[in-house]
Amino acid sequence: MAYRETEKMRQRKAEARKKIIECTWECVSEGGFRSARMTRIAGLAGVATGTIYRHFESREDLFAEIFRLATQREVDKVAEALAVDGSAVERLDNALRQFARRALKGPMKAWALIAEPVDPKVEEERLVYRKAYANLFEQAIRSGITEGCIPDQDARLTSTCLVGAISESLVGPLSPTQTETPPGHDNNEDELVDTIVCFCLRGLTGTRS
Amino acid sequence: MAYRETEKMRQRKAEARKKIIECTWECVSEGGFRSARMTRIAGLAGVATGTIYRHFESREDLFAEIFRLATQREVDKVAEALAVDGSAVERLDNALRQFARRALKGPMKAWALIAEPVDPKVEEERLVYRKAYANLFEQAIRSGITEGCIPDQDARLTSTCLVGAISESLVGPLSPTQTETPPGHDNNEDELVDTIVCFCLRGLTGTRS
DNA sequence: ACAAAGAATGAATATTGATTCAATGCTTGC
DNA sequence: GCAAGCATTGAATCAATATTCATTCTTTGT
């Protein structure tokens, strides 16, 4: 008996794995999942293509993992934004804004996560996370109903409507075919967010707040 | 000189093309674009695979054409539903219901058109048609603003929100992983439609109609 | 009936990266 | 320093269909 996995090795492997994940996300951030090549990822991470396969079952599995990690960050941000003090409507307002702002800040990333056509395993993850968003919103809507600031409704379904409305209206501007984001921080980006959020809140509350 | 394309031939070719289109749509209706094989399409249409390539540049082009034809039918239906008598809100209500009902009636077709991951050329068509829907809604919203039954807003953007909200909330029910559509015409399908439409109209009008 | 011009055929080919795996290089404990 | 076992390498292989194209069949006008 001569070789036994030691802590040092475990760490080194963990680092390699982390590096692969980072470089994959870098590729995805540049051009989405479809155009991310294993060879490029390996090159960026400074490993051979074969090495990737000691850390991930397959390309699809790697991508699913990357998707999970990236989306979880976003879901957490939304959860955070929903956790502030205030009425349910105020908290939803805050969360929707957060979602939209972040999407507009990293359009290619947002497109990859929200709208890019992806392989089945990744699409599965997407459905999971859409549900995660919807669940968060749903909970907030429920408390709004209890509080009385939101009329009674099918919170599960209307939370899905929120996700749809905000995603679609961002994907238009986000779509990588329409990359022409003008130079300066357009303040009509704020108007964009305002309009979308306003639509969403009206949809829930039925008032012209 | 001996052979010159005659009317009879032109017709025969047109028929073959039509048959290919029909059979492609049949395949797509069964399992979406991804799983539609050229060989299967050729088989159904009673032609050789090579023959398809006399009518269409490539698989992607064929699919883009099929997508265009199928979606145009849906867009026309929405346009029709918007053309009835009544206030803008009533007309939008009608159109949104139409959209949702048709989608729920042919879930696989609707999934292929709305949410299936597709190749770039087809995705491009999808964006065109999303815009087509949005344009129709936008026009109606504009007249609503003029009529006074809808408050002033960025109609282009809120029309996009409509498309997003209705698409997203249908994707769950449409998803082919949840094919188990119970036998009878579920009346909770009607509730589904009601809730979605209600959300959309509230989003536009800001009233609890 | 014949030859010229297409049209149709479908088995063979091309494509495109993901994936494998035999060879090589590192680590470890003694 | 050595041998056992694991990790890494990356060129070669594979897979899955779309696409091609030499061949065969049809149509047309004379």
CSV table of C-alpha atoms (C1' of nucleotides) in Angstrom, one decimal:
chain,number,residue,atom,x,y,z
A,1,MET,CA,0.0,0.0,0.0
A,2,ALA,CA,1.6,3.3,-1.0
A,3,TYR,CA,-0.9,5.9,-2.2
A,4,ARG,CA,-3.8,7.1,-0.1
A,5,GLU,CA,-5.7,10.2,-0.7
A,6,THR,CA,-4.4,12.8,1.6
A,7,GLU,CA,-5.9,16.1,2.7
A,8,LYS,CA,-3.5,18.1,0.5
A,9,MET,CA,-4.6,16.1,-2.6
A,10,ARG,CA,-8.2,16.6,-1.7
A,11,GLN,CA,-7.7,20.3,-1.6
A,12,ARG,CA,-5.8,20.3,-4.8
A,13,LYS,CA,-8.6,18.5,-6.5
A,14,ALA,CA,-11.2,20.8,-5.0
A,15,GLU,CA,-9.3,23.7,-6.4
A,16,ALA,CA,-9.1,22.2,-9.9
A,17,ARG,CA,-12.8,21.6,-9.7
A,18,LYS,CA,-13.4,25.2,-8.7
A,19,LYS,CA,-11.2,26.5,-11.4
A,20,ILE,CA,-13.1,24.4,-14.0
A,21,ILE,CA,-16.4,25.8,-12.7
A,22,GLU,CA,-15.1,29.4,-12.8
A,23,CYS,CA,-13.8,29.0,-16.3
A,24,THR,CA,-17.0,27.4,-17.5
A,25,TRP,CA,-18.9,30.2,-16.1
A,26,GLU,CA,-16.6,32.6,-17.8
A,27,CYS,CA,-17.2,30.9,-21.2
A,28,VAL,CA,-21.0,30.9,-20.5
A,29,SER,CA,-20.9,34.6,-19.6
A,30,GLU,CA,-19.3,35.4,-22.9
A,31,GLY,CA,-21.5,33.5,-25.3
A,32,GLY,CA,-24.0,31.3,-23.4
A,33,PHE,CA,-24.0,27.6,-22.9
A,34,ARG,CA,-24.3,26.5,-26.5
A,35,SER,CA,-21.0,28.0,-27.6
A,36,ALA,CA,-19.0,26.9,-24.6
A,37,ARG,CA,-16.5,24.3,-25.9
A,38,MET,CA,-15.0,21.7,-23.6
A,39,THR,CA,-11.6,22.4,-25.2
A,40,ARG,CA,-11.8,26.1,-24.5
A,41,ILE,CA,-12.9,25.5,-20.9
A,42,ALA,CA,-10.0,23.1,-20.4
A,43,GLY,CA,-7.6,25.6,-22.0
A,44,LEU,CA,-8.7,28.4,-19.7
A,45,ALA,CA,-8.6,26.2,-16.6
A,46,GLY,CA,-5.1,25.0,-17.5
A,47,VAL,CA,-6.1,21.3,-17.6
A,48,ALA,CA,-6.6,18.6,-20.2
A,49,THR,CA,-10.0,18.0,-21.5
A,50,GLY,CA,-9.9,14.5,-20.0
A,51,THR,CA,-9.4,16.0,-16.6
A,52,ILE,CA,-12.8,17.7,-16.7
A,53,TYR,CA,-14.3,14.3,-16.9
A,54,ARG,CA,-12.8,13.3,-13.5
A,55,HIS,CA,-14.8,16.1,-12.0
A,56,PHE,CA,-18.0,15.9,-14.0
A,57,GLU,CA,-19.8,13.0,-15.5
A,58,SER,CA,-20.4,14.8,-18.8
A,59,ARG,CA,-20.7,18.2,-20.5
A,60,GLU,CA,-24.3,18.3,-19.7
A,61,ASP,CA,-23.7,17.6,-16.0
A,62,LEU,CA,-21.0,20.2,-15.8
A,63,PHE,CA,-23.4,22.7,-17.4
A,64,ALA,CA,-26.2,21.7,-15.1
A,65,GLU,CA,-23.9,22.3,-12.1
A,66,ILE,CA,-22.9,25.7,-13.4
A,67,PHE,CA,-26.5,26.6,-14.0
A,68,ARG,CA,-27.4,25.5,-10.5
A,69,LEU,CA,-24.7,27.6,-8.9
A,70,ALA,CA,-25.3,30.7,-10.9
A,71,THR,CA,-29.0,30.6,-10.5
A,72,GLN,CA,-28.8,29.9,-6.8
A,73,ARG,CA,-26.9,33.1,-6.4
A,74,GLU,CA,-29.8,35.0,-8.1
A,75,VAL,CA,-32.4,33.2,-6.1
A,76,ASP,CA,-30.6,34.1,-2.9
A,77,LYS,CA,-30.5,37.7,-4.0
A,78,VAL,CA,-34.2,37.7,-4.5
A,79,ALA,CA,-34.8,36.0,-1.2
A,80,GLU,CA,-32.7,38.6,0.4
A,81,ALA,CA,-34.6,41.4,-1.2
A,82,LEU,CA,-37.8,39.9,0.0
A,83,ALA,CA,-36.6,39.8,3.5
A,84,VAL,CA,-36.5,43.5,4.2
A,85,ASP,CA,-38.9,45.2,6.5
A,86,GLY,CA,-42.2,46.6,5.0
A,87,SER,CA,-45.4,45.5,3.5
A,88,ALA,CA,-45.6,42.5,1.2
A,89,VAL,CA,-46.1,44.9,-1.7
A,90,GLU,CA,-43.0,46.9,-0.8
A,91,ARG,CA,-41.0,43.8,-0.4
A,92,LEU,CA,-42.1,42.4,-3.8
A,93,ASP,CA,-41.3,45.8,-5.4
A,94,ASN,CA,-37.9,45.5,-3.9
A,95,ALA,CA,-37.3,42.0,-5.1
A,96,LEU,CA,-38.5,42.6,-8.7
A,97,ARG,CA,-36.3,45.6,-9.0
A,98,GLN,CA,-33.4,43.6,-7.7
A,99,PHE,CA,-34.0,40.9,-10.3
A,100,ALA,CA,-34.4,43.3,-13.2
A,101,ARG,CA,-31.3,45.4,-12.3
A,102,ARG,CA,-29.1,42.4,-12.0
A,103,ALA,CA,-30.3,41.0,-15.3
A,104,LEU,CA,-29.6,44.3,-17.0
A,105,LYS,CA,-26.2,44.5,-15.5
A,106,GLY,CA,-25.1,41.1,-17.0
A,107,PRO,CA,-27.2,40.6,-20.1
A,108,MET,CA,-25.4,37.6,-21.5
A,109,LYS,CA,-25.5,35.8,-18.2
A,110,ALA,CA,-29.1,36.6,-17.7
A,111,TRP,CA,-29.9,35.4,-21.2
A,112,ALA,CA,-28.1,32.2,-20.6
A,113,LEU,CA,-30.0,31.6,-17.4
A,114,ILE,CA,-33.4,32.8,-18.4
A,115,ALA,CA,-33.9,32.3,-22.1
A,116,GLU,CA,-31.1,30.5,-23.9
A,117,PRO,CA,-32.2,27.2,-25.5
A,118,VAL,CA,-30.3,24.6,-23.5
A,119,ASP,CA,-30.0,20.8,-23.3
A,120,PRO,CA,-32.6,18.8,-21.5
A,121,LYS,CA,-30.6,18.3,-18.2
A,122,VAL,CA,-30.0,22.1,-18.0
A,123,GLU,CA,-33.6,22.8,-18.9
A,124,GLU,CA,-34.6,20.7,-16.1
A,125,GLU,CA,-32.5,22.8,-13.7
A,126,ARG,CA,-34.1,25.9,-15.2
A,127,LEU,CA,-37.6,24.6,-14.4
A,128,VAL,CA,-36.4,23.9,-10.8
A,129,TYR,CA,-35.2,27.4,-10.4
A,130,ARG,CA,-38.2,29.0,-12.1
A,131,LYS,CA,-40.1,27.2,-9.4
A,132,ALA,CA,-37.7,28.5,-6.8
A,133,TYR,CA,-38.4,32.1,-7.9
A,134,ALA,CA,-42.0,31.5,-8.1
A,135,ASN,CA,-42.0,29.9,-4.6
A,136,LEU,CA,-40.4,33.0,-3.1
A,137,PHE,CA,-42.8,35.3,-4.8
A,138,GLU,CA,-45.7,33.1,-3.9
A,139,GLN,CA,-44.9,33.2,-0.2
A,140,ALA,CA,-44.7,37.0,-0.4
A,141,ILE,CA,-48.0,37.2,-2.2
A,142,ARG,CA,-49.5,34.9,0.5
A,143,SER,CA,-48.4,37.2,3.2
A,144,GLY,CA,-49.8,40.2,1.2
A,145,ILE,CA,-53.1,38.5,1.1
A,146,THR,CA,-53.0,37.9,4.8
A,147,GLU,CA,-51.9,41.5,5.4
A,148,GLY,CA,-54.8,42.6,3.2
A,149,CYS,CA,-52.6,44.7,0.8
A,150,ILE,CA,-53.1,42.1,-1.9
A,151,PRO,CA,-56.5,40.7,-2.9
A,152,ASP,CA,-57.2,37.0,-2.7
A,153,GLN,CA,-55.8,35.0,-5.7
A,154,ASP,CA,-54.0,31.9,-6.8
A,155,ALA,CA,-50.6,32.9,-5.5
A,156,ARG,CA,-48.9,30.0,-7.1
A,157,LEU,CA,-50.1,31.0,-10.6
A,158,THR,CA,-49.7,34.7,-10.3
A,159,SER,CA,-46.2,34.3,-9.0
A,160,THR,CA,-45.5,32.5,-12.2
A,161,CYS,CA,-46.9,35.4,-14.1
A,162,LEU,CA,-44.5,37.7,-12.3
A,163,VAL,CA,-41.6,35.6,-13.4
A,164,GLY,CA,-42.9,35.5,-17.0
A,165,ALA,CA,-43.6,39.1,-17.3
A,166,ILE,CA,-40.3,40.2,-15.9
A,167,SER,CA,-38.3,37.6,-17.9
A,168,GLU,CA,-39.9,38.3,-21.2
A,169,SER,CA,-39.7,42.0,-21.0
A,170,LEU,CA,-36.0,41.7,-20.1
A,171,VAL,CA,-35.2,39.1,-22.7
A,172,GLY,CA,-36.2,41.5,-25.5
A,173,PRO,CA,-33.6,44.0,-24.5
A,174,LEU,CA,-31.4,41.2,-23.3
A,175,SER,CA,-31.4,39.1,-26.4
A,176,PRO,CA,-27.9,38.8,-27.6
A,177,THR,CA,-29.1,39.6,-31.1
A,178,GLN,CA,-29.8,43.0,-29.8
A,179,THR,CA,-26.5,43.6,-28.1
A,180,GLU,CA,-26.4,47.3,-28.9
A,181,THR,CA,-26.4,48.6,-25.4
A,182,PRO,CA,-25.6,52.3,-25.7
A,183,PRO,CA,-22.5,53.5,-23.9
A,184,GLY,CA,-23.6,55.5,-20.8
A,185,HIS,CA,-25.8,54.1,-18.0
A,186,ASP,CA,-29.0,54.9,-19.7
A,187,ASN,CA,-31.5,56.3,-17.2
A,188,ASN,CA,-34.2,54.9,-19.4
A,189,GLU,CA,-33.0,51.6,-18.0
A,190,ASP,CA,-34.6,52.9,-14.8
A,191,GLU,CA,-37.8,53.7,-16.6
A,192,LEU,CA,-37.7,50.2,-18.1
A,193,VAL,CA,-37.5,48.7,-14.6
A,194,ASP,CA,-40.2,51.1,-13.3
A,195,THR,CA,-42.6,50.1,-16.0
A,196,ILE,CA,-42.1,46.4,-15.6
A,197,VAL,CA,-42.4,46.5,-11.8
A,198,CYS,CA,-45.4,48.7,-12.0
A,199,PHE,CA,-47.1,46.2,-14.4
A,200,CYS,CA,-46.3,43.4,-12.1
A,201,LEU,CA,-47.6,45.0,-8.9
A,202,ARG,CA,-50.7,46.2,-10.6
A,203,GLY,CA,-51.3,42.7,-11.8
A,204,LEU,CA,-51.1,41.5,-8.2
A,205,THR,CA,-52.9,44.3,-6.4
A,206,GLY,CA,-55.2,45.7,-9.0
A,207,THR,CA,-54.4,49.3,-7.9
A,208,ARG,CA,-52.7,52.2,-9.6
A,209,SER,CA,-50.1,52.6,-6.9
B,1,MET,CA,-34.5,21.2,-75.9
B,2,ALA,CA,-37.0,18.7,-74.6
B,3,TYR,CA,-38.0,19.2,-71.0
B,4,ARG,CA,-39.5,22.4,-69.8
B,5,GLU,CA,-41.2,22.8,-66.5
B,6,THR,CA,-44.9,22.6,-67.1
B,7,GLU,CA,-47.8,23.6,-65.0
B,8,LYS,CA,-48.6,20.0,-64.1
B,9,MET,CA,-45.1,19.5,-62.8
B,10,ARG,CA,-45.2,22.7,-60.9
B,11,GLN,CA,-48.3,21.6,-59.2
B,12,ARG,CA,-46.9,18.2,-58.4
B,13,LYS,CA,-43.9,19.7,-56.9
B,14,ALA,CA,-46.0,22.1,-54.9
B,15,GLU,CA,-48.0,19.2,-53.6
B,16,ALA,CA,-44.8,17.3,-52.5
B,17,ARG,CA,-43.7,20.4,-50.7
B,18,LYS,CA,-47.0,20.7,-49.0
B,19,LYS,CA,-46.9,17.1,-48.0
B,20,ILE,CA,-43.4,17.5,-46.5
B,21,ILE,CA,-44.6,20.5,-44.6
B,22,GLU,CA,-47.6,18.6,-43.2
B,23,CYS,CA,-45.6,15.6,-42.2
B,24,THR,CA,-43.0,17.8,-40.5
B,25,TRP,CA,-45.7,19.4,-38.5
B,26,GLU,CA,-47.0,16.0,-37.6
B,27,CYS,CA,-43.6,15.0,-36.3
B,28,VAL,CA,-43.3,18.2,-34.4
B,29,SER,CA,-46.7,17.9,-33.0
B,30,GLU,CA,-45.8,14.5,-31.6
B,31,GLY,CA,-42.5,15.3,-30.0
B,32,GLY,CA,-41.3,18.8,-30.7
B,33,PHE,CA,-38.6,20.0,-33.1
B,34,ARG,CA,-35.6,18.3,-31.5
B,35,SER,CA,-36.9,14.8,-31.9
B,36,ALA,CA,-38.2,15.2,-35.5
B,37,ARG,CA,-35.9,13.2,-37.8
B,38,MET,CA,-35.4,13.9,-41.4
B,39,THR,CA,-35.7,10.2,-42.2
B,40,ARG,CA,-39.0,10.0,-40.4
B,41,ILE,CA,-40.4,13.0,-42.1
B,42,ALA,CA,-39.3,11.7,-45.5
B,43,GLY,CA,-40.9,8.3,-44.6
B,44,LEU,CA,-44.2,9.9,-43.6
B,45,ALA,CA,-44.2,12.1,-46.7
B,46,GLY,CA,-43.4,9.1,-49.0
B,47,VAL,CA,-40.3,10.7,-50.5
B,48,ALA,CA,-36.6,10.1,-50.1
B,49,THR,CA,-34.6,12.2,-47.7
B,50,GLY,CA,-32.7,13.8,-50.6
B,51,THR,CA,-36.0,15.0,-52.0
B,52,ILE,CA,-36.6,17.2,-49.0
B,53,TYR,CA,-33.4,19.0,-49.9
B,54,ARG,CA,-34.9,20.0,-53.3
B,55,HIS,CA,-37.6,21.9,-51.4
B,56,PHE,CA,-35.7,23.2,-48.4
B,57,GLU,CA,-32.1,24.4,-48.0
B,58,SER,CA,-31.6,22.5,-44.8
B,59,ARG,CA,-33.2,21.0,-41.8
B,60,GLU,CA,-33.1,24.3,-40.0
B,61,ASP,CA,-34.7,26.1,-42.9
B,62,LEU,CA,-37.4,23.5,-43.1
B,63,PHE,CA,-38.1,23.9,-39.4
B,64,ALA,CA,-38.0,27.7,-39.6
B,65,GLU,CA,-40.6,27.5,-42.3
B,66,ILE,CA,-42.8,25.1,-40.3
B,67,PHE,CA,-42.4,27.4,-37.3
B,68,ARG,CA,-43.4,30.4,-39.3
B,69,LEU,CA,-46.5,28.7,-40.7
B,70,ALA,CA,-47.7,27.3,-37.4
B,71,THR,CA,-47.1,30.5,-35.5
B,72,GLN,CA,-48.7,32.7,-38.1
B,73,ARG,CA,-51.9,30.7,-37.6
B,74,GLU,CA,-51.8,31.5,-33.9
B,75,VAL,CA,-51.0,35.2,-34.5
B,76,ASP,CA,-53.9,35.4,-36.9
B,77,LYS,CA,-56.2,33.9,-34.3
B,78,VAL,CA,-55.1,36.5,-31.8
B,79,ALA,CA,-55.6,39.2,-34.3
B,80,GLU,CA,-59.0,37.9,-35.0
B,81,ALA,CA,-59.9,37.8,-31.3
B,82,LEU,CA,-58.7,41.4,-31.0
B,83,ALA,CA,-61.0,42.5,-33.9
B,84,VAL,CA,-64.3,41.9,-32.2
B,85,ASP,CA,-66.5,44.7,-31.1
B,86,GLY,CA,-66.1,46.1,-27.6
B,87,SER,CA,-63.8,48.1,-25.5
B,88,ALA,CA,-60.0,47.6,-25.7
B,89,VAL,CA,-60.0,45.8,-22.4
B,90,GLU,CA,-62.8,43.4,-23.6
B,91,ARG,CA,-60.9,42.8,-26.8
B,92,LEU,CA,-57.7,42.1,-24.9
B,93,ASP,CA,-59.5,39.8,-22.6
B,94,ASN,CA,-60.9,37.9,-25.5
B,95,ALA,CA,-57.5,37.6,-27.2
B,96,LEU,CA,-55.6,36.5,-24.1
B,97,ARG,CA,-58.2,33.8,-23.5
B,98,GLN,CA,-58.0,32.6,-27.1
B,99,PHE,CA,-54.2,32.3,-26.8
B,100,ALA,CA,-54.3,30.4,-23.6
B,101,ARG,CA,-57.2,28.1,-24.6
B,102,ARG,CA,-55.5,27.1,-27.9
B,103,ALA,CA,-52.2,26.4,-26.1
B,104,LEU,CA,-53.9,24.2,-23.6
B,105,LYS,CA,-55.7,22.3,-26.3
B,106,GLY,CA,-52.5,21.3,-28.1
B,107,PRO,CA,-49.9,21.3,-25.4
B,108,MET,CA,-47.1,19.7,-27.4
B,109,LYS,CA,-47.6,22.0,-30.3
B,110,ALA,CA,-47.7,25.0,-28.0
B,111,TRP,CA,-44.6,23.8,-26.1
B,112,ALA,CA,-42.7,23.5,-29.4
B,113,LEU,CA,-43.7,27.0,-30.4
B,114,ILE,CA,-43.4,28.7,-27.1
B,115,ALA,CA,-40.8,27.0,-25.0
B,116,GLU,CA,-38.9,24.2,-26.6
B,117,PRO,CA,-35.2,24.8,-26.9
B,118,VAL,CA,-34.6,25.2,-30.6
B,119,ASP,CA,-31.8,25.9,-33.1
B,120,PRO,CA,-30.7,29.5,-33.8
B,121,LYS,CA,-32.6,30.0,-37.0
B,122,VAL,CA,-35.8,28.8,-35.4
B,123,GLU,CA,-35.2,30.8,-32.3
B,124,GLU,CA,-34.9,33.8,-34.6
B,125,GLU,CA,-38.4,33.1,-35.9
B,126,ARG,CA,-39.6,32.8,-32.4
B,127,LEU,CA,-38.4,36.3,-31.6
B,128,VAL,CA,-40.1,37.6,-34.7
B,129,TYR,CA,-43.4,36.1,-33.7
B,130,ARG,CA,-43.1,37.1,-30.1
B,131,LYS,CA,-42.8,40.6,-31.4
B,132,ALA,CA,-45.8,40.0,-33.7
B,133,TYR,CA,-47.9,39.1,-30.6
B,134,ALA,CA,-46.6,42.0,-28.7
B,135,ASN,CA,-47.3,44.4,-31.6
B,136,LEU,CA,-50.9,43.2,-31.7
B,137,PHE,CA,-51.3,43.7,-28.0
B,138,GLU,CA,-49.6,47.0,-28.1
B,139,GLN,CA,-52.0,48.4,-30.7
B,140,ALA,CA,-54.9,47.3,-28.5
B,141,ILE,CA,-53.4,48.8,-25.4
B,142,ARG,CA,-52.9,52.1,-27.4
B,143,SER,CA,-56.5,52.2,-28.3
B,144,GLY,CA,-57.4,51.5,-24.7
B,145,ILE,CA,-55.3,54.4,-23.6
B,146,THR,CA,-57.1,56.6,-26.2
B,147,GLU,CA,-60.5,55.3,-25.1
B,148,GLY,CA,-59.6,56.0,-21.5
B,149,CYS,CA,-60.2,52.5,-20.2
B,150,ILE,CA,-56.4,51.9,-19.8
B,151,PRO,CA,-54.2,54.4,-18.0
B,152,ASP,CA,-51.2,55.9,-19.9
B,153,GLN,CA,-48.2,53.6,-20.1
B,154,ASP,CA,-45.4,52.3,-22.3
B,155,ALA,CA,-47.6,50.1,-24.4
B,156,ARG,CA,-44.6,48.4,-26.1
B,157,LEU,CA,-43.2,47.3,-22.9
B,158,THR,CA,-46.4,46.2,-21.2
B,159,SER,CA,-47.4,44.3,-24.2
B,160,THR,CA,-44.2,42.4,-23.8
B,161,CYS,CA,-45.1,41.8,-20.2
B,162,LEU,CA,-48.4,40.3,-21.4
B,163,VAL,CA,-46.7,37.9,-23.7
B,164,GLY,CA,-44.3,36.9,-20.9
B,165,ALA,CA,-46.8,36.4,-18.2
B,166,ILE,CA,-49.1,34.3,-20.3
B,167,SER,CA,-46.3,32.2,-21.9
B,168,GLU,CA,-44.6,31.5,-18.6
B,169,SER,CA,-47.6,30.6,-16.7
B,170,LEU,CA,-48.6,28.2,-19.5
B,171,VAL,CA,-45.1,26.6,-19.8
B,172,GLY,CA,-45.6,24.6,-16.6
B,173,PRO,CA,-48.9,23.1,-17.6
B,174,LEU,CA,-47.6,22.6,-21.1
B,175,SER,CA,-44.3,21.0,-20.2
B,176,PRO,CA,-44.0,17.6,-21.9
B,177,THR,CA,-42.7,16.1,-18.7
B,178,GLN,CA,-46.1,16.6,-17.2
B,179,THR,CA,-48.0,15.0,-20.1
B,180,GLU,CA,-50.6,13.4,-17.8
B,181,THR,CA,-53.5,15.6,-18.9
B,182,PRO,CA,-56.4,14.1,-17.0
B,183,PRO,CA,-59.3,12.7,-19.0
B,184,GLY,CA,-62.2,15.1,-18.7
B,185,HIS,CA,-62.1,18.8,-19.7
B,186,ASP,CA,-60.8,20.0,-16.4
B,187,ASN,CA,-62.7,23.0,-15.3
B,188,ASN,CA,-59.7,24.0,-13.3
B,189,GLU,CA,-58.3,24.7,-16.8
B,190,ASP,CA,-60.8,27.4,-17.0
B,191,GLU,CA,-59.8,28.7,-13.6
B,192,LEU,CA,-56.2,28.7,-14.8
B,193,VAL,CA,-57.1,30.8,-17.8
B,194,ASP,CA,-59.2,33.1,-15.6
B,195,THR,CA,-56.4,33.8,-13.2
B,196,ILE,CA,-53.8,34.5,-15.9
B,197,VAL,CA,-56.1,36.8,-17.8
B,198,CYS,CA,-57.1,38.6,-14.7
B,199,PHE,CA,-53.5,39.2,-13.8
B,200,CYS,CA,-52.7,40.5,-17.2
B,201,LEU,CA,-55.7,42.9,-17.3
B,202,ARG,CA,-55.0,44.2,-13.8
B,203,GLY,CA,-51.4,44.7,-14.8
B,204,LEU,CA,-52.6,46.9,-17.6
B,205,THR,CA,-55.6,48.7,-16.0
B,206,GLY,CA,-54.8,48.7,-12.4
B,207,THR,CA,-58.3,47.8,-11.4
B,208,ARG,CA,-59.9,44.8,-9.8
B,209,SER,CA,-62.4,44.2,-12.6
C,1,DA,C1',-39.6,6.4,-79.9
C,2,DC,C1',-35.9,9.3,-78.6
C,3,DA,C1',-32.9,12.5,-76.5
C,4,DA,C1',-32.5,16.3,-73.5
C,5,DA,C1',-33.4,18.2,-68.9
C,6,DG,C1',-34.9,17.7,-64.6
C,7,DA,C1',-36.4,15.2,-60.4
C,8,DA,C1',-36.0,11.6,-57.1
C,9,DT,C1',-33.5,8.2,-54.8
C,10,DG,C1',-31.0,6.5,-50.6
C,11,DA,C1',-26.6,4.5,-49.5
C,12,DA,C1',-22.4,6.5,-48.5
C,13,DT,C1',-20.2,10.5,-46.6
C,14,DA,C1',-19.3,14.5,-43.7
C,15,DT,C1',-19.4,17.0,-39.7
C,16,DT,C1',-18.7,18.4,-35.2
C,17,DG,C1',-17.3,18.2,-30.9
C,18,DA,C1',-17.9,15.3,-26.8
C,19,DT,C1',-15.8,11.4,-24.8
C,20,DT,C1',-12.4,7.8,-24.1
C,21,DC,C1',-8.2,5.4,-22.6
C,22,DA,C1',-3.4,3.8,-23.1
C,23,DA,C1',0.6,6.1,-21.9
C,24,DT,C1',2.8,9.1,-18.7
C,25,DG,C1',3.6,11.6,-14.6
C,26,DC,C1',2.8,12.5,-9.5
C,27,DT,C1',2.1,11.2,-4.5
C,28,DT,C1',2.5,8.6,-0.8
C,29,DG,C1',4.2,5.5,2.8
C,30,DC,C1',7.9,2.7,3.8
D,1,DG,C1',14.6,5.5,-3.7
D,2,DC,C1',11.0,2.5,-4.6
D,3,DA,C1',6.7,0.5,-5.9
D,4,DA,C1',1.9,0.9,-5.7
D,5,DG,C1',-1.9,3.5,-6.8
D,6,DC,C1',-4.1,7.5,-8.4
D,7,DA,C1',-4.3,11.7,-11.5
D,8,DT,C1',-3.5,13.8,-15.8
D,9,DT,C1',-2.8,14.0,-20.5
D,10,DG,C1',-4.6,14.8,-25.3
D,11,DA,C1',-4.7,12.5,-29.7
D,12,DA,C1',-7.7,9.1,-31.5
D,13,DT,C1',-12.3,7.5,-31.4
D,14,DC,C1',-17.1,7.6,-31.4
D,15,DA,C1',-21.8,8.8,-32.2
D,16,DA,C1',-25.7,10.5,-34.3
D,17,DT,C1',-27.8,12.4,-38.0
D,18,DA,C1',-27.8,15.8,-41.5
D,19,DT,C1',-26.4,16.2,-46.1
D,20,DT,C1',-24.5,14.9,-50.5
D,21,DC,C1',-24.3,13.1,-55.2
D,22,DA,C1',-23.7,9.3,-58.7
D,23,DT,C1',-27.3,6.8,-60.4
D,24,DT,C1',-31.9,5.8,-61.8
D,25,DC,C1',-36.3,7.2,-63.1
D,26,DT,C1',-39.8,10.8,-65.3
D,27,DT,C1',-41.3,14.2,-68.1
D,28,DT,C1',-41.3,16.8,-72.3
D,29,DG,C1',-41.2,18.3,-77.2
D,30,DT,C1',-40.3,16.6,-81.6
